[in-house]
Amino acid sequence: PIYFLFKVLGFSGFQGLTSYIPGNTPLHRLNPMTKLVILVGITLTASSSIWWVGALEGLVLLPLFYPLKLVRKVAGFSFAQVVGMAWGFAVFTSPSVLSLIFHSYNVVWVFPSYFQYLGYVPELSVQALEYGFQTAMRVWAMLLASSLLLVTTTPTDVMRTLERLGLPESLTLSIMIGMAFVPRVFSTMDESYRLQQLREEGILNSVKAVYRSVIPVAIFLFRRARITGLSLETRAFGKRRRRLGEAKISRFDLEVMIAVFSFTMIDLV
């Protein structure tokens, strides 16, 4: 799944799924506060309900990527995420845990004994695969909602919204810097990776190129951290300042909030 994920998306694909994309879609017109409410509602319902609730939420969110021209990237990411997470939970979940959830235990594969040194369970069962798939479906909806928030909201708007909620300015700044830095990290990683691949060809060289790209990315992060620190000092970070262009909550935002709140309450109750 990891090889398929990088083969389909690459580092540039991850950059596209985490970078703000300008547009005039309904999601762009929503207030950042409303998007946070949607994200929290999906997280609560997908994590505390039966697995198919998260699957339905993911299927509803998937068409929203079409106006953003990210359907192919999201489809590849979704497939790799579901398969990879399902396999990860299937081979590491103890049979005693599965016995508390399922009433049967059907073995489909017995791993060699030395696999236990890697933390694998001795046997792979149908119930383990089912449990892994159900867990992946719950996480899938959360990841899609998070990606929609990142690609339709600027880091500055998110920071202003969190400040209105009364969160400390240092925390909101950390979140904003993370949202701004992640796409740049993927961009730098992609450039370094492509340069490393020019030396040789082959799958082995591709793996080496990933490790060789770590050092240039680390240098980039240290440089950006220094520049960010200087920028905060020159702009008097921590002082009370007036904000221009505050985002207002419209009637459409209120309708979406009421719908999300109603669905969350119905699902939880």
Coordinates of C-alpha atoms in Angstrom, one line a residue:
P1 CA 0.0 0.0 0.0
I2 CA 2.8 2.4 0.8
Y3 CA 4.5 1.8 -2.6
F4 CA 1.1 2.2 -4.4
L5 CA 0.5 5.4 -2.5
F6 CA 3.8 7.0 -3.5
K7 CA 3.5 5.6 -7.0
V8 CA 0.1 7.2 -7.6
L9 CA 0.5 10.4 -5.6
G10 CA 4.1 11.1 -5.0
F11 CA 5.2 13.9 -2.8
S12 CA 3.5 16.4 -5.2
G13 CA 0.2 14.6 -4.6
F14 CA 0.5 15.0 -0.9
Q15 CA 1.3 18.7 -1.5
G16 CA -1.9 19.0 -3.5
L17 CA -4.0 17.4 -0.7
T18 CA -2.7 19.7 2.0
S19 CA -2.4 23.0 0.1
Y20 CA -5.0 25.7 -0.1
I21 CA -6.7 25.9 -3.6
P22 CA -8.4 29.2 -4.5
G23 CA -12.0 28.8 -5.7
N24 CA -15.6 29.8 -5.4
T25 CA -17.1 26.5 -4.4
P26 CA -19.8 26.2 -1.6
L27 CA -17.0 25.0 0.7
H28 CA -14.9 28.1 0.0
R29 CA -17.9 30.3 0.8
L30 CA -18.4 28.6 4.2
N31 CA -17.1 30.3 7.3
P32 CA -14.0 28.5 8.7
M33 CA -16.0 28.1 12.0
T34 CA -18.6 26.1 10.1
K35 CA -15.9 23.9 8.5
L36 CA -14.5 23.2 12.0
V37 CA -18.0 22.2 13.2
I38 CA -18.3 19.8 10.3
L39 CA -14.9 18.3 11.1
V40 CA -15.8 17.8 14.7
G41 CA -19.2 16.4 13.9
I42 CA -17.7 13.9 11.5
T43 CA -15.0 12.9 14.0
L44 CA -17.5 12.3 16.7
T45 CA -20.0 10.3 14.6
A46 CA -17.4 8.3 12.7
S47 CA -15.4 7.3 15.8
S48 CA -18.3 6.5 18.1
S49 CA -20.8 4.8 15.7
I50 CA -20.9 1.6 13.7
W51 CA -18.3 1.5 10.9
W52 CA -20.7 2.0 8.0
V53 CA -21.6 5.5 9.3
G54 CA -18.0 6.6 8.6
A55 CA -18.1 4.9 5.2
L56 CA -21.3 6.8 4.3
E57 CA -19.8 10.1 5.5
G58 CA -16.7 9.4 3.3
L59 CA -18.9 8.6 0.3
V60 CA -20.7 11.9 0.8
L61 CA -17.5 13.9 1.1
L62 CA -15.8 12.3 -1.9
P63 CA -17.8 14.2 -4.6
L64 CA -16.8 17.5 -3.0
F65 CA -13.3 17.0 -4.3
Y66 CA -14.5 17.1 -7.9
P67 CA -14.7 20.9 -8.3
L68 CA -11.2 21.0 -6.8
K69 CA -9.9 18.5 -9.4
L70 CA -8.6 16.2 -6.7
V71 CA -10.7 13.1 -7.3
R72 CA -7.9 11.0 -8.8
K73 CA -5.5 11.9 -5.9
V74 CA -8.1 11.4 -3.3
A75 CA -9.2 8.0 -4.8
G76 CA -5.6 6.8 -4.8
F77 CA -5.0 8.0 -1.2
S78 CA -8.3 6.5 0.0
F79 CA -7.5 3.1 -1.5
A80 CA -4.0 3.0 0.0
Q81 CA -5.2 4.3 3.4
V82 CA -8.0 1.8 3.7
V83 CA -5.9 -1.2 2.5
G84 CA -2.8 -0.2 4.6
M85 CA -4.8 0.5 7.8
A86 CA -6.9 -2.6 7.4
W87 CA -3.8 -4.8 7.0
G88 CA -2.0 -3.0 9.9
F89 CA -4.8 -3.7 12.3
A90 CA -5.4 -7.2 11.0
V91 CA -1.8 -8.4 11.7
F92 CA -1.3 -6.7 15.1
T93 CA -4.7 -7.1 16.8
S94 CA -4.7 -9.8 19.4
P95 CA -7.1 -12.8 19.0
S96 CA -8.3 -12.1 22.6
V97 CA -9.5 -8.7 21.5
L98 CA -11.2 -10.2 18.4
S99 CA -13.0 -12.8 20.6
L100 CA -14.7 -10.0 22.5
I101 CA -16.1 -8.5 19.3
F102 CA -16.8 -11.5 17.1
H103 CA -18.3 -14.9 18.0
S104 CA -16.2 -16.9 15.5
Y105 CA -12.6 -17.1 14.5
N106 CA -11.7 -18.3 11.0
V107 CA -8.0 -18.6 10.2
V108 CA -6.9 -17.9 6.6
W109 CA -3.2 -17.8 7.0
V110 CA -0.5 -18.9 9.5
F111 CA 2.5 -16.6 9.6
P112 CA 6.1 -18.1 10.0
S113 CA 7.2 -18.1 13.6
Y114 CA 9.9 -15.4 13.1
F115 CA 7.1 -12.9 12.2
Q116 CA 6.3 -12.8 15.9
Y117 CA 9.5 -10.9 16.4
L118 CA 8.0 -8.1 14.3
G119 CA 4.9 -8.0 16.5
Y120 CA 2.7 -10.0 14.2
V121 CA 0.0 -12.3 15.6
P122 CA 0.6 -16.0 14.8
E123 CA -2.5 -16.3 12.6
L124 CA -4.4 -14.1 10.2
S125 CA -8.2 -14.5 10.5
V126 CA -11.2 -13.2 8.6
Q127 CA -12.3 -11.4 11.7
A128 CA -9.0 -9.6 11.9
L129 CA -9.3 -8.4 8.4
E130 CA -12.9 -7.3 9.0
Y131 CA -11.9 -5.5 12.2
G132 CA -9.1 -3.7 10.3
F133 CA -11.5 -2.7 7.5
Q134 CA -14.1 -1.3 9.9
T135 CA -11.4 0.8 11.7
A136 CA -10.1 2.1 8.4
M137 CA -13.6 3.2 7.4
R138 CA -14.0 5.2 10.6
V139 CA -10.7 7.0 10.0
W140 CA -11.3 7.5 6.3
A141 CA -14.1 10.0 6.8
M142 CA -12.0 12.0 9.3
L143 CA -9.1 12.2 6.8
L144 CA -11.3 13.4 4.0
A145 CA -12.9 16.1 6.2
S146 CA -9.5 17.3 7.3
S147 CA -8.2 17.4 3.7
L148 CA -11.3 19.5 2.7
L149 CA -10.6 21.9 5.5
L150 CA -7.0 22.3 4.4
V151 CA -7.6 22.8 0.6
T152 CA -10.5 25.3 1.1
T153 CA -9.3 27.4 4.0
T154 CA -6.3 29.6 4.3
P155 CA -4.1 29.1 7.5
T156 CA -4.8 32.8 8.4
D157 CA -8.6 32.2 8.4
V158 CA -8.1 29.1 10.6
M159 CA -6.0 31.1 13.0
R160 CA -8.5 33.9 13.3
T161 CA -11.3 31.4 13.9
L162 CA -9.4 29.6 16.7
E163 CA -8.7 33.0 18.3
R164 CA -12.4 33.8 18.3
L165 CA -13.0 30.6 20.1
G166 CA -10.6 31.8 22.8
L167 CA -7.7 29.5 22.2
P168 CA -4.2 30.8 23.2
E169 CA -2.5 32.7 20.5
S170 CA 0.6 30.5 20.8
L171 CA -1.5 27.4 20.0
T172 CA -3.3 28.9 17.1
L173 CA 0.0 30.1 15.7
S174 CA 1.5 26.6 15.9
I175 CA -1.5 25.2 14.0
M176 CA -1.2 27.9 11.3
I177 CA 2.5 27.3 10.9
G178 CA 1.9 23.6 10.6
M179 CA -0.7 24.1 7.9
A180 CA 1.6 26.4 6.0
F181 CA 4.7 24.3 6.4
V182 CA 3.4 20.9 5.5
P183 CA 2.8 21.6 1.8
R184 CA 6.2 23.3 1.5
V185 CA 7.9 20.2 3.1
F186 CA 6.2 18.0 0.5
S187 CA 7.3 20.3 -2.3
T188 CA 10.9 20.4 -1.1
M189 CA 10.9 16.6 -0.6
D190 CA 9.6 16.1 -4.1
E191 CA 12.3 18.3 -5.6
S192 CA 15.1 16.6 -3.7
Y193 CA 13.7 13.2 -4.5
R194 CA 13.6 13.9 -8.2
L195 CA 17.2 15.2 -8.1
Q196 CA 18.3 12.0 -6.3
Q197 CA 16.6 9.8 -8.9
L198 CA 18.6 11.3 -11.7
R199 CA 21.7 9.5 -10.4
E200 CA 20.4 6.0 -11.1
E201 CA 17.2 4.1 -12.0
G202 CA 15.4 1.2 -10.4
I203 CA 13.3 0.4 -7.3
L204 CA 16.3 0.2 -5.0
N205 CA 17.5 3.6 -6.0
S206 CA 14.0 5.0 -5.4
V207 CA 14.1 3.8 -1.8
K208 CA 17.6 5.3 -1.4
A209 CA 16.4 8.6 -2.9
V210 CA 13.7 8.9 -0.2
Y211 CA 16.3 8.6 2.6
R212 CA 18.8 10.9 0.8
S213 CA 16.0 13.6 0.6
V214 CA 15.7 13.8 4.4
I215 CA 18.8 16.0 4.9
P216 CA 17.8 18.8 2.4
V217 CA 14.3 18.8 3.9
A218 CA 15.8 19.2 7.4
I219 CA 18.0 22.1 6.3
F220 CA 14.9 23.7 4.7
L221 CA 13.0 23.4 8.0
F222 CA 15.8 24.9 10.0
R223 CA 16.1 27.9 7.7
R224 CA 12.3 28.4 7.6
A225 CA 12.1 28.2 11.4
R226 CA 14.7 31.0 11.7
I227 CA 12.9 33.2 9.2
T228 CA 9.6 32.6 10.9
G229 CA 11.1 33.6 14.3
L230 CA 12.4 36.8 12.8
S231 CA 9.1 37.6 11.2
L232 CA 7.2 37.1 14.5
E233 CA 9.6 39.4 16.3
T234 CA 9.3 42.2 13.7
R235 CA 5.5 41.9 13.7
A236 CA 5.2 42.2 17.5
F237 CA 3.8 38.7 18.1
G238 CA 1.8 38.5 21.3
K239 CA 0.6 42.1 21.2
R240 CA -3.1 42.9 20.7
R241 CA -3.8 43.9 17.1
R242 CA -6.8 44.8 15.1
R243 CA -7.9 42.4 12.4
L244 CA -9.0 43.4 8.9
G245 CA -11.5 41.5 6.8
E246 CA -13.1 39.4 9.5
A247 CA -15.1 36.4 8.2
K248 CA -18.8 36.7 9.1
I249 CA -21.2 33.8 9.7
S250 CA -23.9 33.9 7.1
R251 CA -27.3 32.2 7.0
F252 CA -25.8 29.4 4.9
D253 CA -23.3 28.8 7.7
L254 CA -26.0 28.6 10.3
E255 CA -28.0 26.1 8.2
V256 CA -25.0 23.9 7.8
M257 CA -24.2 24.1 11.5
I258 CA -27.8 23.1 12.5
A259 CA -27.7 20.2 10.0
V260 CA -24.4 18.9 11.3
F261 CA -25.4 19.4 15.0
S262 CA -28.8 17.6 14.4
F263 CA -27.1 14.6 12.6
T264 CA -24.5 14.4 15.4
M265 CA -27.1 14.3 18.1
I266 CA -29.3 11.8 16.3
D267 CA -26.3 9.5 15.7
L268 CA -25.0 9.7 19.2
V269 CA -28.4 9.4 20.9

